[in-house]
Short mmCIF file of C-alpha atoms in Angstrom, two decimals:
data_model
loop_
_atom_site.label_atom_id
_atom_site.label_comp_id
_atom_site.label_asym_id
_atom_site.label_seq_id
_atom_site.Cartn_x
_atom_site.Cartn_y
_atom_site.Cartn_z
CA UNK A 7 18.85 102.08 87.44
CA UNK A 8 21.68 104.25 88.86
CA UNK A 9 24.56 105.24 86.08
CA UNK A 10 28.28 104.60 87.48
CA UNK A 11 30.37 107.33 86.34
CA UNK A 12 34.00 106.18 85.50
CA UNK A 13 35.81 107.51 88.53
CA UNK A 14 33.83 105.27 90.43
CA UNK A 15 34.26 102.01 88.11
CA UNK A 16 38.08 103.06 88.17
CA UNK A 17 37.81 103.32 92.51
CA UNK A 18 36.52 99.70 92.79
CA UNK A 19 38.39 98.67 90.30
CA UNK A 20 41.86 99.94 92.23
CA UNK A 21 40.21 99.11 95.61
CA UNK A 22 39.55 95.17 94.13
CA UNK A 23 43.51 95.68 92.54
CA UNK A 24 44.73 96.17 96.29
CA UNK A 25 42.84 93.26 97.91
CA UNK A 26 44.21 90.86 94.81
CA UNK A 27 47.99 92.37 95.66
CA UNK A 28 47.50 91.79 99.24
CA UNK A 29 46.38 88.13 98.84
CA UNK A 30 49.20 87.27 96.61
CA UNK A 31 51.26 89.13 99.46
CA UNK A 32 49.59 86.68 101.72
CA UNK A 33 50.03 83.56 99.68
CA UNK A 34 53.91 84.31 98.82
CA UNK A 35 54.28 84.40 102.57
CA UNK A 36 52.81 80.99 103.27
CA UNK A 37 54.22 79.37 100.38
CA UNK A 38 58.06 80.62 101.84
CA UNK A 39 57.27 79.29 105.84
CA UNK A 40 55.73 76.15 103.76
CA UNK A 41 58.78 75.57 101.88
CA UNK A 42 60.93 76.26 105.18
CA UNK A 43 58.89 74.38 107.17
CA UNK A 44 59.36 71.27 104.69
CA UNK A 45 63.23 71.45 104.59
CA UNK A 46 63.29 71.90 108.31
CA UNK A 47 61.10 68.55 108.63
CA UNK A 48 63.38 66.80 105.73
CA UNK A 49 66.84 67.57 107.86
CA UNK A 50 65.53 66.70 111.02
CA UNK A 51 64.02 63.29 109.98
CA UNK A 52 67.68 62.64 108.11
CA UNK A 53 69.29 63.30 111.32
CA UNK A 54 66.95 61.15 113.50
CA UNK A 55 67.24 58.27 111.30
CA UNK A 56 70.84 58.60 110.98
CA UNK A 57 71.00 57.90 114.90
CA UNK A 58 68.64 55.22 114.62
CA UNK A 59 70.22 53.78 112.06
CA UNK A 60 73.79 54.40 114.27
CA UNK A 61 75.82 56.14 111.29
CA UNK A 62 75.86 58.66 109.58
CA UNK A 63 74.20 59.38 106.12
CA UNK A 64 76.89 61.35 104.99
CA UNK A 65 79.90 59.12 103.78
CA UNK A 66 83.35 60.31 105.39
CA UNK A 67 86.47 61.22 103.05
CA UNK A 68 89.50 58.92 103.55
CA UNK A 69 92.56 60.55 104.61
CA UNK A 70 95.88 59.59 104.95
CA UNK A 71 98.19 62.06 106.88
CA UNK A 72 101.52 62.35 105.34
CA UNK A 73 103.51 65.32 107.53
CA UNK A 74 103.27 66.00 111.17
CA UNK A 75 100.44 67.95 112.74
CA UNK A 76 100.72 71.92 112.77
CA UNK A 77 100.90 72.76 116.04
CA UNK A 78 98.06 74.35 117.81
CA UNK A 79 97.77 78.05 117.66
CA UNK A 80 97.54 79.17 121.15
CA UNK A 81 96.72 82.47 120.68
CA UNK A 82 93.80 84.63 122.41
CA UNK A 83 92.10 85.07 119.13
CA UNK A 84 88.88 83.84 118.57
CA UNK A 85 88.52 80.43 116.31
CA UNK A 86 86.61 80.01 113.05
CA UNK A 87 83.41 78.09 115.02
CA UNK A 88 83.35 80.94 117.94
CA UNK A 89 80.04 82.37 118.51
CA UNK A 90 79.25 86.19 118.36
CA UNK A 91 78.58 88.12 120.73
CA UNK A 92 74.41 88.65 121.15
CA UNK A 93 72.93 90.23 118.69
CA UNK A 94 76.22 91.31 116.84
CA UNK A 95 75.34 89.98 113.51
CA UNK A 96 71.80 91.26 113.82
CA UNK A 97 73.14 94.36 113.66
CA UNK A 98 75.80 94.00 110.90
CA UNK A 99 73.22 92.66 108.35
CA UNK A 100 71.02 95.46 109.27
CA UNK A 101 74.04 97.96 108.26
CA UNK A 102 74.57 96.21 105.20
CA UNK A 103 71.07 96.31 104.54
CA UNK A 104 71.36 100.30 104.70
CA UNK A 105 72.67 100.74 101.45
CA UNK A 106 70.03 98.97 99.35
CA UNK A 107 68.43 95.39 99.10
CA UNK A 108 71.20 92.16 99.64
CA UNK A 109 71.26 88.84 98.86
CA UNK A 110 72.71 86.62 101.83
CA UNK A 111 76.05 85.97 99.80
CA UNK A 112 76.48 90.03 99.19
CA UNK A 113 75.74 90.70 102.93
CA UNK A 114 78.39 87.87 104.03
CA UNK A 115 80.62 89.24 101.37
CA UNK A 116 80.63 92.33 103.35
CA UNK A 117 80.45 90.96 106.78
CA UNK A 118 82.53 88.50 106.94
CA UNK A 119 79.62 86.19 108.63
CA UNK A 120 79.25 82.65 106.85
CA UNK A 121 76.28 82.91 104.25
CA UNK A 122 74.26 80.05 105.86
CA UNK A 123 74.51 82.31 109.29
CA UNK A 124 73.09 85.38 107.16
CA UNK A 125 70.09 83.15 106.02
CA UNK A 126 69.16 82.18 109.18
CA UNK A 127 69.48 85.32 110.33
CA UNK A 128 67.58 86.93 107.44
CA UNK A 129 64.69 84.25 107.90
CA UNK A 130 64.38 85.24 111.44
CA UNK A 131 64.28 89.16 110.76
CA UNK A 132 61.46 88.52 107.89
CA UNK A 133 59.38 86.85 109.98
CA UNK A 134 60.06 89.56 112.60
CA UNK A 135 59.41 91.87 110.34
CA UNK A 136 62.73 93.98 110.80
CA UNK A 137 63.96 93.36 106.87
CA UNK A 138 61.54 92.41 104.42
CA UNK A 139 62.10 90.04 100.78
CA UNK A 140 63.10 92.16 97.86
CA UNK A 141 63.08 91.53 94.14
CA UNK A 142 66.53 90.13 93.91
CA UNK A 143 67.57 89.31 98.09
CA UNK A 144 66.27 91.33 101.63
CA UNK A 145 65.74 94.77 102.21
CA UNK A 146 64.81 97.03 104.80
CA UNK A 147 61.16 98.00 105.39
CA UNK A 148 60.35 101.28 103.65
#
């Protein structure tokens, strides 16, 4: 019977320590798109019953209006539910994401892009591949 000599216990034993990290690696992955997948189900289902029900789940506030409309600003400036230009916030969470690992409320913080807008957008780059998850929010690949 052949002796191992320690280095080469200690080799498999790394070797089998990479394929464990890598399946965990794996599984965190799936879990996430599982767990993204299951919310994106939950909302859509709420919305489709909502129209086949013919209101909406979401009770409305009562309000009474007690002074006359502002009037409407006419300006050239862009309002608060304007879209950005392509691929505009792309690249301002990537700049953010140049000085260190983010969550979604720092990066819109520092953008000025509405935090569920930087989720989206970060769930889009992960599974792209162009920012990856980080301890505590996203970073950039190394």
């Amino acid at each position: 019977m052949a002796k191992l000599e320690v280095s080469d216990i200690a080799r498999r034993i790394k070797g089998r320590i990479r394929e464990v990290e890598q399946q965990l690696k794996d599984h965190k992955a799936l879990s996430d798109e599982l767990e993204r997948l299951k919310d994106a189900l939950s909302r859509l289902e709420g919305g489709v019953r909502a129209r086949v029900d013919g209101r909406d789940r979401r009770p409305r506030p009562v309000t009474q209006r007690t002074t006359a409309p502002a009037p409407k600003d006419t300006s050239p400036a862009r309002g608060t539910n304007a879209r950005a230009p392509r691929g505009e916030n792309k690249k301002k969470i990537l700049a953010a994401l140049n000085g260190g690992p983010k969550t979604a409320a720092e990066i819109a913080h520092e953008t000025g892009i509405k935090a569920g807008t930087i989720g989206a957008s970060l769930s889009k780059l992960a599974k792209a591949g162009e920012v990856v998850k980080a301890d505590r929010g996203y970073a950039l690949p190394t």
